[in-house]
């Protein structure tokens, strides 16, 4: 059995941006400028959080609350969705539940400002581990955007989780 040390999840601060960028690179995610990560930490509609262990950032989630009008799968006039832009956990800290905790904390943070009806994201088709992770959280595949990614080229799997009754 893997022994795991405690970790804390807290709101991201602008000074976390370089550590978040390093995790993005380690995880091979689509690149964002460091300044964009710092800006995300202070946006009012952002739910950016980091996981920290012994003062070191070991995971992050960048998500934003978006109001969707005329949603394709819900008849309501408008609904609020948590759009997940980036989520990563350091290789040495994976399969400890940190990714799931980051997602749940981001949803809870969004709910402090109102209802969060769904969560949405796009993920590389080849990233089967992340797709399994999201399916385990209740996401289902809703579409495919062909050749959405470059370096390397890949399709994007679109996924949605219904959070209305969650
Ligand atoms: C995807 C990612 C964030 C998951 O983080 P994590 O902290 O390891 O995930 P958790 O420990 O919370 O996993 C919860 C459950 O999801 C599933 N899961 C997680 N990673 C998985 C994988 N690689 N393969 C299959 N199932 C997986 C498992 O059911 C797991 O529970 P278990 O460990 O008890 O079996 C992490 O693997 C990562 O950073 N990957 C690289 C970056 C990335 O792909 N981000 C997503 C891009 S949108």
Coordinates of C-alpha atoms and ligand atoms in Angstrom, one line a residue:
X1 CA 0.0 0.0 0.0
X2 CA 1.3 3.5 -0.9
X3 CA 1.9 5.7 2.2
X4 CA 0.9 9.3 1.5
X5 CA 1.8 12.6 3.3
X6 CA -0.9 15.2 4.0
X7 CA -1.5 18.0 1.5
X8 CA -3.5 21.2 1.6
X9 CA -5.7 22.7 -1.2
X10 CA -5.9 26.5 -1.2
X11 CA -6.8 29.3 -3.6
X12 CA -4.0 30.0 -6.1
X13 CA -2.0 33.2 -5.6
X14 CA -0.2 35.1 -8.4
X15 CA 3.2 34.1 -6.9
X16 CA 2.2 30.4 -7.5
X17 CA 2.4 31.0 -11.2
X18 CA 6.0 29.8 -11.8
X19 CA 5.4 26.6 -9.9
X20 CA 2.1 26.0 -11.7
X21 CA 3.9 26.6 -15.0
X22 CA 6.5 24.0 -14.0
X23 CA 3.8 21.4 -13.4
X24 CA 2.1 22.3 -16.7
X25 CA 5.5 21.5 -18.4
X26 CA 6.0 18.3 -16.5
X27 CA 2.5 17.1 -17.4
X28 CA 2.8 18.1 -21.1
X29 CA -0.2 20.3 -21.1
X30 CA -0.9 23.0 -23.7
X31 CA 1.3 25.9 -22.7
X32 CA 0.1 29.1 -21.1
X33 CA 2.3 32.1 -20.4
X34 CA 3.2 32.4 -16.7
X35 CA 1.5 35.9 -16.7
X36 CA -1.8 34.2 -17.7
X37 CA -1.6 31.9 -14.7
X38 CA -0.9 34.9 -12.4
X39 CA -3.8 36.7 -13.9
X40 CA -6.1 33.7 -13.4
X41 CA -5.4 33.8 -9.7
X42 CA -7.1 37.2 -9.3
X43 CA -10.0 36.9 -11.7
X44 CA -13.4 37.1 -10.0
X45 CA -14.9 34.3 -12.1
X46 CA -12.0 32.0 -11.7
X47 CA -11.8 28.9 -9.4
X48 CA -8.0 28.5 -9.6
X49 CA -6.6 26.3 -6.8
X50 CA -3.3 24.6 -5.9
X51 CA -2.5 21.5 -3.9
X52 CA 0.5 22.1 -1.6
X53 CA 2.6 19.6 0.4
X54 CA 5.4 20.8 2.7
X55 CA 5.3 24.3 1.1
X56 CA 5.7 22.9 -2.5
X57 CA 2.9 23.1 -5.1
X58 CA 2.2 19.6 -6.3
X59 CA -1.0 20.1 -8.2
X60 CA -3.3 22.8 -9.7
X61 CA -6.6 23.4 -11.3
X62 CA -7.6 26.4 -13.5
X63 CA -11.3 26.6 -13.9
X64 CA -13.7 29.4 -14.7
X65 CA -17.5 29.9 -14.2
X66 CA -19.2 30.5 -17.5
X67 CA -22.9 31.3 -18.0
X68 CA -24.2 29.4 -21.0
X69 CA -27.3 30.5 -22.8
X70 CA -29.3 28.0 -24.9
X71 CA -27.2 25.0 -23.7
X72 CA -27.4 22.1 -26.1
X73 CA -28.3 19.5 -23.6
X74 CA -30.4 21.5 -21.1
X75 CA -33.7 23.2 -21.8
X76 CA -33.1 25.9 -19.2
X77 CA -32.7 29.4 -20.6
X78 CA -29.2 29.7 -19.0
X79 CA -27.0 27.6 -16.8
X80 CA -23.7 28.0 -15.1
X81 CA -20.9 25.7 -16.0
X82 CA -17.4 25.2 -14.5
X83 CA -15.1 25.2 -17.5
X84 CA -11.9 23.3 -16.6
X85 CA -9.0 24.7 -18.6
X86 CA -6.0 22.9 -16.9
X87 CA -5.6 20.4 -14.2
X88 CA -2.4 18.5 -13.3
X89 CA -0.8 16.7 -10.4
X90 CA 2.9 16.1 -10.1
X91 CA 3.9 12.6 -11.2
X92 CA 5.2 11.8 -7.7
X93 CA 1.9 12.6 -6.2
X94 CA -0.6 10.9 -8.6
X95 CA -3.2 8.3 -7.6
X96 CA -3.5 9.8 -4.1
X97 CA -6.9 11.5 -4.7
X98 CA -5.4 15.0 -5.2
X99 CA -6.8 15.5 -8.7
X100 CA -10.2 14.5 -7.5
X101 CA -9.9 16.9 -4.4
X102 CA -8.8 19.8 -6.7
X103 CA -11.9 19.2 -8.8
X104 CA -14.3 19.0 -5.8
X105 CA -12.8 22.1 -4.2
X106 CA -13.2 24.1 -7.5
X107 CA -16.8 23.1 -7.7
X108 CA -17.4 24.1 -4.0
X109 CA -15.7 27.4 -4.6
X110 CA -17.9 28.0 -7.7
X111 CA -21.0 27.2 -5.6
X112 CA -20.1 30.0 -3.1
X113 CA -21.2 32.5 -5.8
X114 CA -24.3 30.6 -7.0
X115 CA -25.4 27.3 -8.5
X116 CA -23.0 25.3 -10.6
X117 CA -25.0 23.1 -13.0
X118 CA -22.3 21.4 -14.9
X119 CA -18.6 21.0 -15.5
X120 CA -17.1 20.9 -19.0
X121 CA -13.7 20.3 -20.5
X122 CA -11.7 19.2 -23.5
X123 CA -9.0 16.6 -23.2
X124 CA -6.6 15.0 -25.7
X125 CA -8.0 11.8 -27.2
X126 CA -4.7 10.1 -26.6
X127 CA -4.8 11.0 -22.9
X128 CA -6.6 7.9 -21.8
X129 CA -5.5 8.1 -18.2
X130 CA -7.1 11.6 -17.8
X131 CA -10.3 10.4 -19.7
X132 CA -10.6 7.5 -17.2
X133 CA -10.0 10.0 -14.3
X134 CA -12.8 12.3 -15.6
X135 CA -15.2 9.4 -16.2
X136 CA -14.7 8.3 -12.7
X137 CA -15.7 11.8 -11.6
X138 CA -19.0 11.5 -13.5
X139 CA -18.0 13.1 -16.8
X140 CA -19.3 11.6 -20.0
X141 CA -18.2 12.2 -23.6
X142 CA -20.3 14.7 -25.5
X143 CA -18.3 15.4 -28.6
X144 CA -15.1 15.3 -30.5
X145 CA -13.3 18.3 -32.1
X146 CA -11.1 16.9 -34.8
X147 CA -7.4 18.1 -35.0
X148 CA -8.0 20.5 -32.1
X149 CA -4.5 20.1 -30.6
X150 CA -1.1 20.7 -32.1
X151 CA 2.4 19.5 -31.0
X152 CA 1.5 16.7 -31.1
X153 CA -1.6 16.8 -33.3
X154 CA -4.6 15.2 -31.6
X155 CA -8.4 15.4 -31.5
X156 CA -10.2 16.9 -28.4
X157 CA -12.7 14.8 -26.6
X158 CA -15.4 17.1 -25.1
X159 CA -16.7 15.9 -21.7
X160 CA -19.5 17.1 -19.4
X161 CA -20.5 16.3 -15.9
X162 CA -24.0 17.1 -14.7
X163 CA -23.7 18.6 -11.3
X164 CA -27.3 19.7 -10.7
X165 CA -28.0 16.9 -8.3
X166 CA -24.4 16.3 -7.2
Ligands
LIG1 C1 -5.3 13.3 -14.7 C2 -4.6 13.7 -13.4 C3 -4.9 15.1 -13.0 C4 -5.3 12.8 -12.2 O1 -4.7 13.2 -11.0 P1 -4.6 12.2 -9.8 O2 -4.3 13.0 -8.5 O3 -3.6 11.2 -10.1 O4 -6.0 11.5 -9.7 P2 -6.7 10.9 -8.5 O5 -5.7 10.2 -7.6 O6 -7.7 11.9 -7.8 O7 -7.6 9.8 -9.2 C5 -8.9 9.5 -8.8 C6 -9.4 8.2 -9.7 O8 -9.4 8.6 -11.1 C7 -9.0 7.4 -11.8 N1 -7.6 7.7 -12.4 C8 -6.8 8.7 -12.1 N2 -5.7 8.6 -13.0 C9 -5.9 7.5 -13.8 C10 -5.1 6.9 -14.8 N3 -3.9 7.4 -15.2 N4 -5.6 5.8 -15.4 C11 -6.9 5.3 -15.1 N5 -7.6 5.9 -14.1 C12 -7.1 7.0 -13.5 C13 -8.8 6.3 -10.8 O9 -10.1 5.7 -10.7 C14 -8.5 7.0 -9.5 O10 -8.8 6.3 -8.4 P3 -7.8 5.1 -7.8 O11 -6.4 5.7 -7.8 O12 -8.4 4.8 -6.5 O13 -7.9 4.0 -8.8 C15 -3.1 13.3 -13.4 O14 -2.9 12.0 -13.9 C16 -2.3 14.3 -14.3 O15 -1.8 15.3 -13.8 N6 -2.1 13.9 -15.6 C17 -1.3 14.8 -16.5 C18 -2.1 16.1 -16.8 C19 -3.4 15.8 -17.4 O16 -3.6 14.9 -18.3 N7 -4.4 16.7 -17.1 C20 -5.7 16.6 -17.7 C21 -5.8 17.4 -18.9 S1 -7.3 18.2 -19.1

